[in-house]
Structure formats: C-alpha cells, structure tokens
Amino acid sequence: MNDVDNTLTTQLFSQKNGITSALLGLTILWHPETERIGEQFIGPAEEGAIEVCRYAPLFFRPGQDGIALGHRAIARAPLMVRRTASDSVELAAPDSRMALEVNGTLLSGTRSFSRDEVAAGVVLGLGGHVLLCLHWMTSFPRPNLFPGLLGVSSGAIATRELIRQVAGTDLAVLLLGETGTGKDVAARAIHQASKRSANPLVAVNMATLSESLAAADLFGAAKGAYTGAQAPRQGLFAEADGGTLFLDELGDTPASVQPMLLRVLETGCYRPLGASQDARTTARLIAATDQDLDARGFNQPLLRRMEAFVIRVPTLRERREDIGVLLLHMLKGCGLSAEELAAFPPALVSEMCNYDWPGNIRQLSNVARRMVMALQAGERPLLSQYVQAAAPQRSASASLAAPFEPARSASMKEPSEAAPRRKLAEISNDDLLGALEEHGWQISGAAQQLGLSRPSLYKLIEAHPAIRPAALIPRDELDAALRADGGDLARCASRLKTPSEALRRHLRVLGLDTGTS
C-alpha cells in the first residue's frame, strides 16, 4: 500500500464506538456483458445514500473509467441504498415495474440489514438480468498481480498482499483455512513470486504418509535402511532443495516425524534413514491445514516454528462478492463461448450467489462443470441437483451468518464430539462401513466419527470394494430399494451401499425425489 492509500485509509476507515467503519461497496456479480463482472462502486464510509438505477452509479476496475450498469431491464427510477449512523443499511425499492430480488426473494417497500448481514453479502437481483452484491470493503480495489488468485473482495486483496509480503523472504509459511478455499493455490503463488521460482515446488499430502515410511519419504534412506531398500532413496527434502516443499494437511503429519521436521526448521539439517551423517537442505517450507492444531496435541515447538508467517485463506461465504468472478472463470475454463456465457441463466447464478458453499471454491468449480454439461445436453439444471441441500432462502431480515447445516433423516445419528484425527491406513473397511451405517451414510458424520477430513474419507470410499457410486446403480435396483424402504433415504443408502448425499442428487436427476431435503 502506498502513501496515498495510507492517507485515504486513515480518512475513510474511522473508529466509531471502538469499531472500524468500513466502506460500503457494490460489486457486479453477473451482467449480460460478462466483461463487466467484478466491477465495483465504492460507497460512503459514513452515513449516506446510493442511488442504483440504469444510469448510476458508475462501476469501475482499477485503472479504468467508470461506467453505469446500462442494461435496459434496470429501471430509471432508483433503488435507494442508505447507510445509517449505526452502520445498518436500508433498501427502498424503486417506484417501477422492475423485479427486485434481495437474497433470492422479491422485495417491495423497504428492508433493513444489520452490519453483520451486510458483512455476509446481500445479493441484489435487478430486472432478472443483473446481480449485484452489497458488502463492506476494508481494502481499496487494486490490480491483481497473482492471476491464479482470483477475487475483487477485500479478503482476496488482503490474502494477495500477505503473499506479496512473504514471497521474497525465506520464512516458513502456515496457510490456514477450510477445505476447498485454495490453500494449495496460495502456496503455488508464494513459490512463483519468490526467488526460488526457477527451482521445483514439491508437494506432499501428509495424510498419505504411512507411519513406518514417513521418515524415508521425507528425508530419504540409505541402502538397506529398511526391508526392500535395495538402493539409496532420495527424500522429498532433497528433491525440493533450492525450491519449496509444500506440506499439505500438516495436521496429519505422523507424530514420529514431527520432531524431525522441527530440527530441519531450526538447523537446516536432517539425517536420511540409516545414514551415518547429516544432509543439509535449503528447501523453504510452506504448510497448510484445515485443523485446529493447538487442540490436537500437535508438536507445539514445530507449530510455533511454522507460524513464522501465517495466512488465513478466507472461506467463500466470507467473500460472496467474488462468486461471480470465480464462476465466470470456471465457465470460460469449460470452453463456453461469449454467446454461451451471456446466455447462462441469471436465475441459476442467483441461486449460486445465495448459497453458502460448505465445500468452498472446489465445490463451486465441480458444480459449475456439471451444470455446463447439463446445459449442453439440453437440460435445465437446478442447484439442488448438485449440492447436498439447496441453501435456504436468505430472508432480508434474517441473519446471514448462520453456518450451512444439512437436514437429517430421522434414522441418522446425531453428531458427536469430533474424534482425534487418524491416518487412512488406520481405518479398516469394516470401520468405514460401521461409521457410515451409524450416520445414515452421511459423509460429514462418518468423517467426524473416524477423525478424517471429508477428502480423506472420499478416498477410502472410492477404494472400498463394497461401496458403489450412486450414478452406477441400475435404475431398477433404485426403484426396488425405494419401494422396500418407503422412500427413507438413509435406509435406501444403506441397502444400496452408497453415500446418501450422492444418492439424493442422483434420485433428483432421475425424477425420483424421495421428498427429503
């Protein structure tokens, strides 16, 4: 941030009753002219009003002149957006025939939003064609120097700024965030922006390392160091020498090698398994986790060393204003032409912008690809076909910060306290089946009981000989199971040996909705 930005920040981000007062912003989530997606308008930092209509306000990107929304479906009469002294925001519908949706619900008259509701992002649908996000801004818009890290939100900008700060150093970096937020993308960005970019970036998922061979995998081994070691073995630290070693799922690091990692961080030295002398490494360490390592008995000195520089990657529900930018990028990646992008159903985009995405960017990407396939096949996809449960309509007065929680079948076990994290190798086929049975074949509950992340549980499911993908189960077998179990989804999933979420989606695609959500 330059001196001008610092001066503006001092002026605009004032303190009121001990709370930082942010700017009120509007971001274009969707527009028939798709190049407009991601443009922003910066509103007042204090009390004030914004008139939103066909001709005002002006939306811009950094370094470009502003331009009005312009679309003929948007009324000339303005939607009034007023920020109050208490940092609530009031909306007053325009005196026009334009359909105005707020968080997916038609609005007439006025509505008021609390500070926290605005922080969660308020989705405005104008005339059935243009979508805006009303939100707080705590960073000024600026050009994106990391093309792989998309987003115009303050959260995305802050993440990129932290990456810029640390990339030129040799500090260890710990990336924190939920699964699917893009921690691996952030790790690549740090490496590519560093002086090590010409050398390798070596990545390893620590959850895949076995307790017995983890040391050899990381540090290498001399010939004969263990049964089957017919020749010297190079470890990942040697492979990443001069570059970057990315330790994903750090919380699943075998306990036996945690002290060895600490020694590498402290001295740069390690000893290959069975070797008679130390080796040195100049690899830089970046690690990522979605776990609370303080609460897990993780090696505390190692954790403190890894915390030399911490970056928390925000969830997608914390950066709702980025959904349009991300979705457009994903649709382009699917090969859609400019005409196909412009014709992508705005109502579907509205559903996607109002969903809280528990699987974050990874889930959004998977759903976008499947929707494109459905559209190209002549179908009319619904979000509920591709997610565990469609997000409930967010009313204009309800809190938007409540976490997503799927509905439960009566036969599902209530969630229990999370089990200690375990290795994949520790889970037998019977353990997996037992956990799924106890939780109505629901992924979240089974993963929690077994002490695994959802991605790790999916790996076990894919490898299990008795568990079948729902999409591969014959239609007549599905019909018979539904009849036998009276439409009870959990019992049907148990009978068919397939996860209930995937079964629910597949039944909806086939028009066999059980009536559960």
Short mmCIF file of C-alpha atoms in Angstrom, two decimals:
data_model
loop_
_atom_site.label_atom_id
_atom_site.label_comp_id
_atom_site.label_asym_id
_atom_site.label_seq_id
_atom_site.Cartn_x
_atom_site.Cartn_y
_atom_site.Cartn_z
CA MET A 1 0.00 0.00 0.00
CA ASN A 2 1.47 3.40 -0.97
CA ASP A 3 1.41 6.70 0.97
CA VAL A 4 -1.73 7.90 -0.83
CA ASP A 5 -3.57 4.70 0.10
CA ASN A 6 -2.42 5.08 3.72
CA THR A 7 -3.76 8.64 3.85
CA LEU A 8 -7.11 7.59 2.37
CA THR A 9 -7.32 4.67 4.74
CA THR A 10 -6.81 6.96 7.72
CA GLN A 11 -9.56 9.24 6.43
CA LEU A 12 -12.11 6.64 5.45
CA PHE A 13 -11.66 3.80 7.94
CA SER A 14 -12.51 5.73 11.07
CA GLN A 15 -13.34 4.40 14.55
CA LYS A 16 -16.89 4.62 15.86
CA ASN A 17 -17.53 3.23 19.35
CA GLY A 18 -14.36 1.18 19.05
CA ILE A 19 -15.48 -0.47 15.77
CA THR A 20 -13.69 0.16 12.48
CA SER A 21 -16.01 1.83 9.98
CA ALA A 22 -15.55 0.28 6.55
CA LEU A 23 -16.66 1.48 3.15
CA LEU A 24 -19.96 0.31 1.73
CA GLY A 25 -19.39 -1.32 -1.65
CA LEU A 26 -21.31 -2.73 -4.60
CA THR A 27 -19.81 -5.42 -6.85
CA ILE A 28 -21.29 -6.69 -10.13
CA LEU A 29 -21.85 -10.43 -9.63
CA TRP A 30 -23.43 -11.03 -13.04
CA HIS A 31 -24.18 -8.97 -16.13
CA PRO A 32 -25.14 -9.95 -19.70
CA GLU A 33 -21.96 -8.11 -20.75
CA THR A 34 -19.78 -10.59 -18.90
CA GLU A 35 -16.69 -8.40 -19.07
CA ARG A 36 -18.48 -6.17 -16.53
CA ILE A 37 -18.48 -8.91 -13.86
CA GLY A 38 -16.27 -7.89 -10.94
CA GLU A 39 -16.57 -4.13 -11.48
CA GLN A 40 -17.16 -2.19 -8.27
CA PHE A 41 -18.59 1.01 -6.85
CA ILE A 42 -17.19 2.44 -3.62
CA GLY A 43 -19.90 3.88 -1.43
CA PRO A 44 -19.86 6.00 1.71
CA ALA A 45 -17.70 5.36 4.78
CA GLU A 46 -20.22 7.19 6.97
CA GLU A 47 -23.93 7.94 6.70
CA GLY A 48 -25.06 8.43 3.15
CA ALA A 49 -27.17 7.14 0.29
CA ILE A 50 -26.52 5.44 -3.05
CA GLU A 51 -29.00 5.62 -5.93
CA VAL A 52 -28.83 2.47 -8.06
CA CYS A 53 -30.52 2.68 -11.45
CA ARG A 54 -29.79 2.20 -15.13
CA TYR A 55 -27.59 5.31 -15.25
CA ALA A 56 -25.97 5.43 -11.80
CA PRO A 57 -23.69 4.82 -10.02
CA LEU A 58 -20.53 4.28 -12.06
CA PHE A 59 -18.79 0.92 -11.65
CA PHE A 60 -15.10 0.54 -12.42
CA ARG A 61 -12.00 -1.62 -12.31
CA PRO A 62 -8.65 -0.27 -11.06
CA GLY A 63 -7.14 1.94 -13.74
CA GLN A 64 -10.35 2.17 -15.80
CA ASP A 65 -13.03 4.81 -16.12
CA GLY A 66 -16.38 4.10 -14.50
CA ILE A 67 -19.49 3.09 -16.44
CA ALA A 68 -23.14 2.73 -15.41
CA LEU A 69 -24.97 -0.62 -15.38
CA GLY A 70 -26.81 0.44 -18.52
CA HIS A 71 -28.97 -2.66 -19.07
CA ARG A 72 -32.48 -1.86 -20.29
CA ALA A 73 -34.07 -4.26 -17.78
CA ILE A 74 -32.92 -1.95 -14.96
CA ALA A 75 -35.32 0.82 -14.07
CA ARG A 76 -34.58 4.50 -14.48
CA ALA A 77 -36.14 5.10 -11.07
CA PRO A 78 -33.50 4.43 -8.40
CA LEU A 79 -33.23 1.73 -5.79
CA MET A 80 -32.21 3.68 -2.68
CA VAL A 81 -29.42 2.19 -0.56
CA ARG A 82 -28.94 4.19 2.63
CA ARG A 83 -26.24 3.68 5.25
CA THR A 84 -27.30 4.77 8.73
CA ALA A 85 -25.31 6.12 11.66
CA SER A 86 -25.45 2.68 13.32
CA ASP A 87 -23.99 1.01 10.20
CA SER A 88 -27.23 -0.72 9.29
CA VAL A 89 -28.22 -0.43 5.63
CA GLU A 90 -31.75 0.33 4.44
CA LEU A 91 -33.07 -0.60 1.00
CA ALA A 92 -36.06 1.14 -0.58
CA ALA A 93 -37.47 -0.43 -3.75
CA PRO A 94 -37.85 1.88 -6.76
CA ASP A 95 -41.22 3.11 -7.96
CA SER A 96 -41.15 0.99 -11.10
CA ARG A 97 -42.21 -2.35 -12.56
CA MET A 98 -38.65 -3.73 -12.33
CA ALA A 99 -38.44 -7.03 -10.46
CA LEU A 100 -36.14 -6.53 -7.48
CA GLU A 101 -34.82 -9.56 -5.60
CA VAL A 102 -32.93 -9.45 -2.32
CA ASN A 103 -31.14 -12.68 -1.38
CA GLY A 104 -33.36 -14.53 -3.86
CA THR A 105 -36.66 -13.13 -2.55
CA LEU A 106 -38.78 -10.47 -4.27
CA LEU A 107 -38.70 -7.15 -2.47
CA SER A 108 -41.25 -4.38 -2.41
CA GLY A 109 -41.20 -1.49 0.01
CA THR A 110 -38.22 -1.23 2.34
CA ARG A 111 -35.92 -3.58 4.22
CA SER A 112 -33.15 -3.02 6.76
CA PHE A 113 -29.94 -5.01 7.15
CA SER A 114 -27.65 -5.15 10.16
CA ARG A 115 -23.90 -4.63 9.97
CA ASP A 116 -23.33 -8.40 10.21
CA GLU A 117 -25.87 -9.15 7.47
CA VAL A 118 -24.08 -6.77 5.11
CA ALA A 119 -20.77 -8.43 6.06
CA ALA A 120 -22.22 -11.74 4.78
CA GLY A 121 -23.07 -10.08 1.43
CA VAL A 122 -26.54 -9.04 0.29
CA VAL A 123 -27.37 -10.24 -3.24
CA LEU A 124 -29.48 -7.82 -5.29
CA GLY A 125 -31.21 -9.02 -8.46
CA LEU A 126 -32.20 -6.22 -10.84
CA GLY A 127 -34.71 -6.89 -13.59
CA GLY A 128 -33.89 -10.60 -13.81
CA HIS A 129 -30.61 -9.95 -15.64
CA VAL A 130 -28.12 -8.13 -13.42
CA LEU A 131 -26.88 -9.24 -9.99
CA LEU A 132 -25.05 -7.03 -7.51
CA CYS A 133 -23.52 -7.77 -4.11
CA LEU A 134 -23.82 -5.20 -1.35
CA HIS A 135 -20.95 -5.61 1.13
CA TRP A 136 -18.34 -3.91 3.27
CA MET A 137 -14.94 -3.00 1.83
CA THR A 138 -11.86 -2.88 4.04
CA SER A 139 -9.31 -2.68 1.20
CA PHE A 140 -9.27 -0.39 -1.79
CA PRO A 141 -9.53 -2.13 -5.18
CA ARG A 142 -6.16 -2.69 -6.78
CA PRO A 143 -4.73 -4.60 -9.77
CA ASN A 144 -4.26 -8.32 -9.26
CA LEU A 145 -0.58 -9.30 -9.53
CA PHE A 146 -1.37 -13.00 -8.92
CA PRO A 147 -3.61 -14.20 -11.80
CA GLY A 148 -4.18 -17.57 -10.15
CA LEU A 149 -5.69 -15.95 -7.05
CA LEU A 150 -8.93 -14.50 -8.38
CA GLY A 151 -11.18 -12.15 -6.49
CA VAL A 152 -12.08 -8.50 -6.02
CA SER A 153 -13.14 -8.81 -2.37
CA SER A 154 -11.23 -7.23 0.48
CA GLY A 155 -10.45 -10.75 1.71
CA ALA A 156 -8.89 -11.73 -1.61
CA ILE A 157 -6.93 -8.47 -1.77
CA ALA A 158 -5.62 -8.92 1.78
CA THR A 159 -4.54 -12.51 1.03
CA ARG A 160 -2.66 -11.41 -2.09
CA GLU A 161 -0.98 -8.62 -0.14
CA LEU A 162 0.25 -11.06 2.52
CA ILE A 163 1.58 -13.36 -0.21
CA ARG A 164 3.42 -10.42 -1.78
CA GLN A 165 4.96 -9.55 1.58
CA VAL A 166 6.24 -13.03 2.41
CA ALA A 167 7.17 -14.29 -1.06
CA GLY A 168 10.54 -12.54 -1.10
CA THR A 169 11.61 -13.99 2.25
CA ASP A 170 12.68 -17.47 3.32
CA LEU A 171 10.22 -17.61 6.22
CA ALA A 172 8.18 -20.74 6.80
CA VAL A 173 4.52 -20.09 5.96
CA LEU A 174 1.45 -21.68 7.52
CA LEU A 175 -1.74 -21.47 5.44
CA LEU A 176 -4.95 -21.86 7.42
CA GLY A 177 -8.45 -22.32 6.02
CA GLU A 178 -11.30 -24.69 5.38
CA THR A 179 -11.06 -27.41 2.77
CA GLY A 180 -11.56 -26.10 -0.75
CA THR A 181 -10.54 -22.50 -0.07
CA GLY A 182 -7.46 -22.64 -2.31
CA LYS A 183 -4.59 -23.06 0.15
CA ASP A 184 -2.66 -25.05 -2.47
CA VAL A 185 -3.14 -22.21 -4.97
CA ALA A 186 -1.79 -19.75 -2.39
CA ALA A 187 1.24 -22.00 -1.85
CA ARG A 188 1.98 -22.04 -5.58
CA ALA A 189 1.61 -18.26 -5.72
CA ILE A 190 4.15 -17.80 -2.91
CA HIS A 191 6.61 -20.07 -4.70
CA GLN A 192 6.12 -18.45 -8.10
CA ALA A 193 6.62 -14.96 -6.67
CA SER A 194 9.76 -15.96 -4.79
CA LYS A 195 13.41 -16.05 -5.83
CA ARG A 196 13.03 -19.84 -5.84
CA SER A 197 10.54 -19.90 -8.71
CA ALA A 198 13.04 -21.43 -11.15
CA ASN A 199 13.53 -24.38 -8.78
CA PRO A 200 10.98 -27.11 -8.01
CA LEU A 201 7.86 -26.83 -5.91
CA VAL A 202 7.39 -30.27 -4.36
CA ALA A 203 4.02 -31.00 -2.73
CA VAL A 204 3.08 -33.85 -0.40
CA ASN A 205 -0.19 -34.65 1.35
CA MET A 206 0.89 -35.62 4.84
CA ALA A 207 -2.27 -37.69 5.31
CA THR A 208 -0.98 -40.14 2.69
CA LEU A 209 2.28 -40.89 4.51
CA SER A 210 2.39 -44.13 6.47
CA GLU A 211 3.80 -44.04 9.99
CA SER A 212 6.51 -46.59 9.11
CA LEU A 213 7.83 -44.97 5.92
CA ALA A 214 7.13 -41.27 6.52
CA ALA A 215 10.72 -40.53 7.55
CA ALA A 216 12.07 -42.23 4.43
CA ASP A 217 9.58 -40.39 2.22
CA LEU A 218 10.56 -37.01 3.64
CA PHE A 219 14.27 -37.41 4.40
CA GLY A 220 15.38 -40.29 2.19
CA ALA A 221 17.08 -43.54 3.18
CA ALA A 222 20.38 -45.33 2.77
CA LYS A 223 20.60 -48.69 1.04
CA GLY A 224 19.38 -51.42 3.38
CA ALA A 225 17.85 -48.97 5.85
CA TYR A 226 14.63 -50.98 5.83
CA THR A 227 13.29 -54.15 4.23
CA GLY A 228 13.10 -53.60 0.49
CA ALA A 229 15.55 -50.66 0.37
CA GLN A 230 17.70 -52.09 -2.44
CA ALA A 231 19.29 -48.75 -3.29
CA PRO A 232 19.71 -45.30 -1.70
CA ARG A 233 16.47 -43.35 -1.77
CA GLN A 234 16.15 -39.60 -2.25
CA GLY A 235 13.63 -37.94 0.02
CA LEU A 236 11.30 -35.02 -0.63
CA PHE A 237 13.59 -32.55 1.14
CA ALA A 238 16.41 -33.42 -1.24
CA GLU A 239 14.04 -33.24 -4.20
CA ALA A 240 12.92 -29.74 -3.13
CA ASP A 241 16.43 -28.44 -2.37
CA GLY A 242 16.71 -24.84 -3.53
CA GLY A 243 12.97 -24.69 -4.05
CA THR A 244 9.86 -25.08 -1.92
CA LEU A 245 8.42 -28.08 -0.06
CA PHE A 246 4.65 -27.80 0.43
CA LEU A 247 3.29 -29.92 3.29
CA ASP A 248 -0.46 -30.17 2.77
CA GLU A 249 -2.71 -31.49 5.57
CA LEU A 250 0.01 -30.64 8.12
CA GLY A 251 -2.18 -31.80 11.00
CA ASP A 252 -1.95 -35.38 9.72
CA THR A 253 1.85 -35.49 9.97
CA PRO A 254 2.87 -38.73 11.72
CA ALA A 255 3.93 -37.98 15.30
CA SER A 256 7.26 -39.77 14.80
CA VAL A 257 8.49 -37.30 12.17
CA GLN A 258 7.25 -34.08 13.78
CA PRO A 259 10.46 -33.66 15.85
CA MET A 260 12.50 -34.33 12.69
CA LEU A 261 10.68 -31.54 10.87
CA LEU A 262 11.37 -29.24 13.82
CA ARG A 263 15.09 -29.98 13.55
CA VAL A 264 15.09 -29.15 9.83
CA LEU A 265 13.40 -25.83 10.51
CA GLU A 266 15.84 -24.97 13.29
CA THR A 267 19.11 -26.11 11.70
CA GLY A 268 18.51 -26.91 8.03
CA CYS A 269 19.89 -30.39 8.74
CA TYR A 270 18.33 -33.85 8.66
CA ARG A 271 19.58 -37.41 8.63
CA PRO A 272 18.32 -39.85 5.98
CA LEU A 273 17.06 -43.12 7.42
CA GLY A 274 20.00 -45.46 8.04
CA ALA A 275 22.60 -42.87 7.01
CA SER A 276 25.78 -42.22 9.00
CA GLN A 277 25.87 -38.45 8.58
CA ASP A 278 23.56 -35.48 8.21
CA ALA A 279 22.43 -33.86 5.00
CA ARG A 280 21.54 -30.20 4.56
CA THR A 281 18.60 -28.65 2.75
CA THR A 282 17.81 -25.16 1.53
CA ALA A 283 14.17 -26.00 0.80
CA ARG A 284 11.66 -23.47 2.05
CA LEU A 285 8.69 -24.92 3.94
CA ILE A 286 5.07 -23.97 3.31
CA ALA A 287 2.36 -25.92 5.13
CA ALA A 288 -1.43 -25.94 5.08
CA THR A 289 -4.13 -27.26 7.36
CA ASP A 290 -7.87 -27.05 7.96
CA GLN A 291 -7.45 -28.28 11.55
CA ASP A 292 -7.05 -26.55 14.90
CA LEU A 293 -3.54 -27.79 15.64
CA ASP A 294 -3.46 -26.30 19.14
CA ALA A 295 -6.41 -28.53 20.10
CA ARG A 296 -4.95 -31.69 18.58
CA GLY A 297 -1.80 -32.32 20.56
CA PHE A 298 0.35 -31.35 17.58
CA ASN A 299 4.05 -30.78 18.36
CA GLN A 300 3.90 -27.26 19.79
CA PRO A 301 7.52 -26.19 19.10
CA LEU A 302 7.06 -27.28 15.47
CA LEU A 303 3.79 -25.39 15.24
CA ARG A 304 5.39 -22.24 16.64
CA ARG A 305 8.19 -22.55 14.04
CA MET A 306 5.67 -23.00 11.23
CA GLU A 307 3.85 -19.91 12.46
CA ALA A 308 6.71 -17.65 11.36
CA PHE A 309 4.19 -16.23 8.88
CA VAL A 310 0.52 -17.19 8.96
CA ILE A 311 -2.00 -16.56 6.20
CA ARG A 312 -5.65 -17.35 6.78
CA VAL A 313 -7.35 -18.04 3.45
CA PRO A 314 -10.96 -16.80 3.72
CA THR A 315 -13.95 -19.01 3.02
CA LEU A 316 -16.18 -18.39 0.02
CA ARG A 317 -19.10 -17.37 2.23
CA GLU A 318 -16.86 -14.59 3.60
CA ARG A 319 -16.21 -13.28 0.09
CA ARG A 320 -19.59 -13.59 -1.60
CA GLU A 321 -18.73 -10.67 -3.89
CA ASP A 322 -16.14 -12.94 -5.58
CA ILE A 323 -18.58 -15.66 -6.66
CA GLY A 324 -19.36 -14.03 -10.00
CA VAL A 325 -15.68 -13.54 -10.90
CA LEU A 326 -14.87 -17.13 -9.93
CA LEU A 327 -17.88 -18.58 -11.72
CA LEU A 328 -17.08 -16.70 -14.93
CA HIS A 329 -13.50 -18.01 -14.84
CA MET A 330 -14.75 -21.56 -14.33
CA LEU A 331 -17.29 -21.32 -17.15
CA LYS A 332 -14.63 -20.00 -19.51
CA GLY A 333 -12.47 -22.94 -18.46
CA CYS A 334 -15.28 -25.23 -19.61
CA GLY A 335 -14.92 -23.78 -23.10
CA LEU A 336 -18.12 -21.71 -23.23
CA SER A 337 -18.21 -19.10 -25.99
CA ALA A 338 -19.00 -15.44 -25.31
CA GLU A 339 -22.57 -16.06 -26.52
CA GLU A 340 -22.98 -19.08 -24.24
CA LEU A 341 -21.63 -17.13 -21.28
CA ALA A 342 -24.07 -14.29 -21.91
CA ALA A 343 -26.92 -16.83 -22.12
CA PHE A 344 -26.04 -18.60 -18.86
CA PRO A 345 -29.26 -18.45 -16.79
CA PRO A 346 -29.17 -15.47 -14.37
CA ALA A 347 -31.65 -17.24 -12.08
CA LEU A 348 -29.16 -20.10 -11.71
CA VAL A 349 -26.37 -17.64 -10.97
CA SER A 350 -28.58 -16.03 -8.33
CA GLU A 351 -29.05 -19.41 -6.64
CA MET A 352 -25.30 -19.95 -6.68
CA CYS A 353 -24.57 -16.50 -5.25
CA ASN A 354 -27.05 -17.07 -2.41
CA TYR A 355 -25.60 -20.48 -1.45
CA ASP A 356 -23.02 -20.66 1.33
CA TRP A 357 -20.75 -23.29 -0.35
CA PRO A 358 -19.55 -25.50 2.52
CA GLY A 359 -17.03 -27.01 0.08
CA ASN A 360 -15.84 -23.52 -0.92
CA ILE A 361 -14.16 -22.87 -4.29
CA ARG A 362 -13.54 -26.55 -5.03
CA GLN A 363 -17.25 -27.30 -4.66
CA LEU A 364 -18.23 -24.29 -6.77
CA SER A 365 -15.89 -25.46 -9.54
CA ASN A 366 -17.27 -29.01 -9.52
CA VAL A 367 -20.87 -27.79 -9.61
CA ALA A 368 -20.13 -25.32 -12.43
CA ARG A 369 -18.66 -28.07 -14.61
CA ARG A 370 -21.62 -30.36 -14.05
CA MET A 371 -24.09 -27.56 -14.81
CA VAL A 372 -22.33 -26.83 -18.08
CA MET A 373 -22.59 -30.49 -19.05
CA ALA A 374 -26.32 -30.46 -18.24
CA LEU A 375 -26.96 -27.28 -20.23
CA GLN A 376 -25.06 -28.64 -23.22
CA ALA A 377 -27.22 -31.77 -23.03
CA GLY A 378 -30.35 -29.60 -23.29
CA GLU A 379 -31.32 -29.95 -19.64
CA ARG A 380 -32.40 -27.21 -17.24
CA PRO A 381 -30.21 -27.72 -14.16
CA LEU A 382 -31.16 -26.68 -10.64
CA LEU A 383 -28.65 -26.03 -7.89
CA SER A 384 -30.45 -28.56 -5.68
CA GLN A 385 -29.40 -31.30 -8.10
CA TYR A 386 -25.72 -30.75 -7.37
CA VAL A 387 -25.40 -29.80 -3.72
CA GLN A 388 -26.29 -31.66 -0.56
CA ALA A 389 -29.21 -29.33 0.07
CA ALA A 390 -30.15 -26.09 -1.61
CA ALA A 391 -29.37 -23.10 0.57
CA PRO A 392 -32.48 -21.87 2.33
CA GLN A 393 -33.81 -18.58 1.00
CA ARG A 394 -32.00 -15.90 2.96
CA SER A 395 -34.71 -13.53 4.09
CA ALA A 396 -33.99 -9.83 4.01
CA SER A 397 -34.20 -9.66 7.79
CA ALA A 398 -32.71 -12.98 8.88
CA SER A 399 -29.10 -13.34 9.93
CA LEU A 400 -26.86 -14.37 7.04
CA ALA A 401 -24.02 -15.64 9.16
CA ALA A 402 -25.55 -18.96 10.26
CA PRO A 403 -23.46 -21.91 9.03
CA PHE A 404 -24.85 -24.37 6.49
CA GLU A 405 -26.35 -27.44 8.15
CA PRO A 406 -27.93 -30.22 6.09
CA ALA A 407 -31.29 -31.66 7.04
CA ARG A 408 -31.14 -35.02 8.78
CA SER A 409 -33.07 -38.20 8.26
CA ALA A 410 -34.78 -39.47 11.41
CA SER A 411 -32.53 -42.52 11.27
CA MET A 412 -29.30 -40.54 11.25
CA LYS A 413 -27.17 -40.42 14.35
CA GLU A 414 -26.74 -37.03 15.99
CA PRO A 415 -23.22 -35.63 15.57
CA SER A 416 -20.87 -36.45 18.42
CA GLU A 417 -17.70 -34.81 19.61
CA ALA A 418 -15.02 -34.97 16.92
CA ALA A 419 -12.70 -37.95 17.20
CA PRO A 420 -8.90 -37.47 17.21
CA ARG A 421 -7.53 -37.26 13.66
CA ARG A 422 -6.39 -40.60 12.28
CA LYS A 423 -4.40 -41.90 9.34
CA LEU A 424 -6.09 -43.50 6.35
CA ALA A 425 -4.07 -46.65 6.95
CA GLU A 426 -5.61 -46.96 10.42
CA ILE A 427 -9.16 -47.24 9.07
CA SER A 428 -10.30 -50.72 8.06
CA ASN A 429 -13.06 -51.46 5.57
CA ASP A 430 -15.28 -52.54 8.47
CA ASP A 431 -14.55 -49.29 10.35
CA LEU A 432 -15.65 -47.32 7.31
CA LEU A 433 -18.87 -49.28 6.81
CA GLY A 434 -19.68 -49.07 10.51
CA ALA A 435 -19.28 -45.29 10.64
CA LEU A 436 -21.38 -44.78 7.51
CA GLU A 437 -24.12 -47.03 8.89
CA GLU A 438 -24.19 -45.14 12.20
CA HIS A 439 -24.60 -41.82 10.42
CA GLY A 440 -27.16 -42.77 7.81
CA TRP A 441 -24.45 -42.98 5.13
CA GLN A 442 -23.84 -39.24 5.51
CA ILE A 443 -20.26 -38.18 4.81
CA SER A 444 -19.91 -35.42 7.41
CA GLY A 445 -20.94 -37.53 10.40
CA ALA A 446 -18.86 -40.53 9.36
CA ALA A 447 -15.77 -38.38 8.76
CA GLN A 448 -16.18 -36.77 12.18
CA GLN A 449 -16.51 -40.13 13.93
CA LEU A 450 -13.47 -41.59 12.17
CA GLY A 451 -11.32 -38.49 12.72
CA LEU A 452 -10.84 -37.86 8.99
CA SER A 453 -11.33 -34.91 6.69
CA ARG A 454 -14.04 -35.24 4.04
CA PRO A 455 -11.48 -35.55 1.19
CA SER A 456 -9.71 -38.36 3.07
CA LEU A 457 -13.00 -40.18 3.66
CA TYR A 458 -13.84 -39.94 -0.04
CA LYS A 459 -10.51 -41.64 -0.83
CA LEU A 460 -11.49 -44.57 1.39
CA ILE A 461 -14.96 -44.74 -0.15
CA GLU A 462 -13.52 -44.84 -3.67
CA ALA A 463 -11.21 -47.71 -2.70
CA HIS A 464 -13.81 -49.75 -0.79
CA PRO A 465 -14.93 -52.83 -2.77
CA ALA A 466 -18.49 -52.82 -1.38
CA ILE A 467 -19.35 -49.13 -1.81
CA ARG A 468 -20.80 -48.06 -5.14
CA PRO A 469 -21.16 -44.66 -6.85
CA ALA A 470 -24.86 -43.78 -6.93
CA ALA A 471 -24.72 -42.93 -10.63
CA LEU A 472 -23.68 -46.52 -11.49
CA ILE A 473 -26.55 -48.25 -9.67
CA PRO A 474 -29.14 -49.62 -12.16
CA ARG A 475 -32.49 -47.84 -12.29
CA ASP A 476 -34.50 -50.97 -11.47
CA GLU A 477 -32.41 -51.54 -8.34
CA LEU A 478 -33.03 -47.95 -7.25
CA ASP A 479 -36.78 -48.37 -7.78
CA ALA A 480 -36.83 -51.58 -5.77
CA ALA A 481 -34.85 -50.05 -2.88
CA LEU A 482 -37.13 -47.01 -2.72
CA ARG A 483 -40.19 -49.25 -2.57
CA ALA A 484 -38.68 -51.55 0.05
CA ASP A 485 -37.63 -48.70 2.34
CA GLY A 486 -40.65 -46.47 1.86
CA GLY A 487 -38.52 -43.63 0.49
CA ASP A 488 -36.32 -43.37 3.62
CA LEU A 489 -33.09 -42.06 2.14
CA ALA A 490 -30.74 -43.28 4.89
CA ARG A 491 -32.13 -46.85 4.77
CA CYS A 492 -32.06 -46.81 1.00
CA ALA A 493 -28.40 -45.67 1.02
CA SER A 494 -27.56 -48.44 3.48
CA ARG A 495 -29.27 -51.05 1.33
CA LEU A 496 -27.50 -49.85 -1.81
CA LYS A 497 -24.16 -49.16 -0.09
CA THR A 498 -23.76 -45.62 -1.44
CA PRO A 499 -23.39 -42.23 0.33
CA SER A 500 -26.75 -40.59 0.98
CA GLU A 501 -25.82 -37.15 -0.39
CA ALA A 502 -24.80 -38.57 -3.76
CA LEU A 503 -27.87 -40.83 -3.79
CA ARG A 504 -30.18 -37.88 -3.14
CA ARG A 505 -28.67 -35.90 -6.01
CA HIS A 506 -28.88 -38.86 -8.39
CA LEU A 507 -32.51 -39.57 -7.50
CA ARG A 508 -33.41 -35.96 -8.24
CA VAL A 509 -31.71 -36.13 -11.61
CA LEU A 510 -33.80 -39.24 -12.39
CA GLY A 511 -37.00 -37.59 -11.17
CA LEU A 512 -37.21 -39.98 -8.20
CA ASP A 513 -37.09 -37.34 -5.45
CA THR A 514 -37.85 -39.01 -2.10
CA GLY A 515 -39.21 -35.78 -0.66
CA THR A 516 -36.29 -35.41 1.78
CA SER A 517 -34.02 -32.38 1.59
#
